[in-house]
Amino acid sequence: MRAALPALVVLAIAAAVAPSRAQNANPLPPGEGRDLVAVACSQCHYLGTIAKIRDGAAGWRVYVDNMVLRGAQLSGPEIETVVNYLALNLGPGMNLSPPKPVTLPDGAGKDLVETRCSVCHDLERVAVVKRDRRAWPLIVADMAAWGAPTTPEEAKTIADYLTAHFSD
Amino acid sequence: MKQLIKDYLDHGISRRQLVSGLSALGMSGVAAKAVAQNLSPLGPGAAEAVAAAAPVAIRDVEGNGGALFVAQLKAAGVEYLFFNPSTGDHPIFDALVDVPEIHLIKGIQEGAVIAMADGYARASGRTGVVVVANIGLPNAMTQMVNSYKDQIPLLVAVASVDQDALGRDQLQEPDHPELMTEPITKWFWQMQSTAAVAETTRRALKFAATPPCGPVFLSLPTNTLEQRAKAQVWERSKFDVPMRIRPDKDDIEKAARMLIEAKNPLISIGDDITSCRGEKELVELAELLGAPVAGLTGGLGYWSKPFPTRHPLYVGALLRTMRYPGKPDVLLNLGNRFGEIASPGTRLISIRLDPTGLARGAPVDVAMVADLRLAMADLSDAIRSMAAASRLKAIADERTARAAAYSKQMHDEREALARALADSTPVSLERLGLELEANLDRDTCYVTDADSGKTMDALMSFGGDDKPYFSTSPNVLGWGMAAGFGVKLARPDVPVVSVVGDGSFCFSGPQPLWSMARYKAPVTVIVLNNHSYNNERNRIWNGAGRQFEAARDMTCYLGDPDVDYAKAAGAFGVEGETVKQPDGLRDAFARAKSAMVEGRPYLLDIHIKREGLGAVSEWYPPYSVADLRTRKV
Ligand SMILES: Cc1ncc(C[n+]2csc(CCOP(=O)(O)OP(=O)(O)O)c2C)c(N)n1
Ligand SMILES: [Mg+2]
């Protein structure tokens, strides 16, 4: 039950026992700013999820800003360095682990989904569960705002495809 | 006079006749009323009670166990009894018919009863006294965890079955119910006889209020409440001796020397300071040294903010690596449960109220068990006596200037970040934080068991002349609204706002609102309605497990059904409204304020943007019981 312990407390306790735990377990890819991220972002929780998220600069900025409000002690210029590192090294398509095999049904839009929608997360996120028909256009619009490289026409094709195959 | 009192006790004359008779004998009106009140729990036939008329610290009384319990509470100065009734505890409430000094505060769920008493205790520094049904004890225990972990003084009592019936597999009582409370009380006891009721009640009050404080539990078999006995009741001063422990002089001198010689000291602060009411001494010590002060942030681990968060020396969260002041050479931990952080090159001084929390996780160079207020005062005195004032001032001025530059930079940066996020719909926490800071009066008691809502804390000012802050360190949810009521009861002359998540609201349900409505408690309740256990999902997904991988929030989405909290409040007698747009906040706050001025509680159901991993998701594992049916019944 991790929720029972604040991350800070875990660290305060762990610090005495294993002072170099966070460094040992640094899963971040090399790149400028890695050391700053490794220190600034491991004070309250481990780096595991950060290394698994892929997001554009705007998306990363939201996370980082949120962390500053929660107590991360980054100066304005440091925020820029961290966001740049994250967007560059953990941006769409960067340093991806091998994808989970997901076979999509044939249809117009399949190729777009396979190429555009797998650069930040596995297709398992996209095309497995059925969703409300009205949800798909909104989700695809969300993803475009997040940084999915799609034109409005492509977005419509993708939404139609997903609505046709993954709605009730 | 003796005859008059005897007539009264034998029901020969009424209370009014007694008071006027005593006045006629030359006693002042107040004294005459006091005599009448002192006599009231005694019941018929207790002529010895004549002695009780005199204002003495120790009195002999006779009555049934319920009356003795109440008489001892009253002698100890207890003002409120938070309760939910059962059959067995009737002698307590019978006795209260004639004891107007103790006000009954009813809650309609035992968790709410405890949290009301807990909020009252945190805000008043007094012991919260609770009576609930034995069968409802487990409901109460959920919230007792908050009190236990934060060392809040509570006396929780239940009436259990008659002693004769104990162990006979009674329907409503498991064997040894008092044992259930063992891990979350300082002390628990089952009453053995009516003669012991007053003495045991005293002992319970004493244990609860002796630092480190905490909940105590009494199980009162019904026959011990119904039978009669003679006993003494004592005023509080006779048994509740103050436990203000001064630290050892040599240790203080050693610590003072380390702090004077330190090149880069850092102070970590915690709730012990609040418990000891040492806020003023803390500011004095920090300013004397010019030492930066760091506290906990995040959702858990602290319940108060003992240092003004807009003080130039306040540098925010205590992290292993502090951007400012960098690595400290001396870390002074003042009552922070998690403030003992070991690191090569840093020497650690730790002062705790609770010896069991001292030197628990990290090696400590100087450890002291002490009342934090006295320890900080002694430390400041020792420092002043060991170094020239001019030298201290020069060092402090230089350090304070650096800390002030840093804390101002961080403050401005946080505000800029928040402003950039201020216009979203649903309302962002950043926007709400800025609006609350702008709209709440500076002396507002801010009571919260929000989870992701604690992000707003960084945008607001607490402590010192700013808003007193009340939360719980374990964040056992369902506390916030009821505790807000308790805080208002303790401090009726300042505004109180209670900020809870939608998840938290549902853990208590609307029941605390019932008590607010019944007792006309002007509290503004704010529900941060993000339709989710938002931060729970963030923590779960932060482990990067299957739910994260597959972007399937199996557990935390709350938006279907979409609960209308304002309507729920209405059903329980509290007016409220829903706010969906950031532009609607100011007017809504104004309406809440007018309701408070008029003496009414008010609820704002504010639709809040979800944040973090998986926040966009509204999916949950679908299932329909209706579809399982083969018959439409
Ligand atoms: C009584 C209780 N049950 C369960 C939990 C576990 N828990 C921790 S946070 C949380 C969700 C909180 O949701 P909400 O109050 O809406 O806050 P949010 O994270 O959405 O801001 C839960 C269920 C708890 N802390 N207390
Ligand atoms: Mg919520």
PDB file of C-alpha atoms and ligand atoms in Angstrom, chain B residues 451-452 500-504 528-535 556 558 610, ligand 2:
ATOM      1  CA  ASP B 451      -5.289  15.074  -1.705  1.00  0.00           C
ATOM      2  CA  SER B 452      -4.312  16.552  -5.077  1.00  0.00           C
ATOM      3  CA  VAL B 500     -12.328  18.367   0.732  1.00  0.00           C
ATOM      4  CA  GLY B 501     -12.024  16.203  -2.374  1.00  0.00           C
ATOM      5  CA  ASP B 502     -15.072  14.590  -3.953  1.00  0.00           C
ATOM      6  CA  GLY B 503     -13.614  11.280  -2.822  1.00  0.00           C
ATOM      7  CA  SER B 504     -13.190  12.577   0.689  1.00  0.00           C
ATOM      8  CA  LEU B 528     -12.884  19.864  -5.114  1.00  0.00           C
ATOM      9  CA  ASN B 529     -14.940  17.851  -7.535  1.00  0.00           C
ATOM     10  CA  ASN B 530     -12.586  16.360 -10.117  1.00  0.00           C
ATOM     11  CA  HIS B 531     -14.804  13.309 -10.543  1.00  0.00           C
ATOM     12  CA  SER B 532     -11.926  11.114  -9.517  1.00  0.00           C
ATOM     13  CA  TYR B 533      -9.651   9.712  -6.893  1.00  0.00           C
ATOM     14  CA  ASN B 534      -7.207  11.814  -8.851  1.00  0.00           C
ATOM     15  CA  ASN B 535      -4.040  11.548  -6.831  1.00  0.00           C
ATOM     16  CA  CYS B 556     -10.247   5.683  -9.649  1.00  0.00           C
ATOM     17  CA  LEU B 558     -15.768   8.711 -10.023  1.00  0.00           C
ATOM     18  CA  ARG B 610      -8.021  16.389 -13.219  1.00  0.00           C
TER      19      ARG B 610
HETATM   20 MG    MG C   2     -11.253  13.854  -6.392  1.00  0.00          MG
END
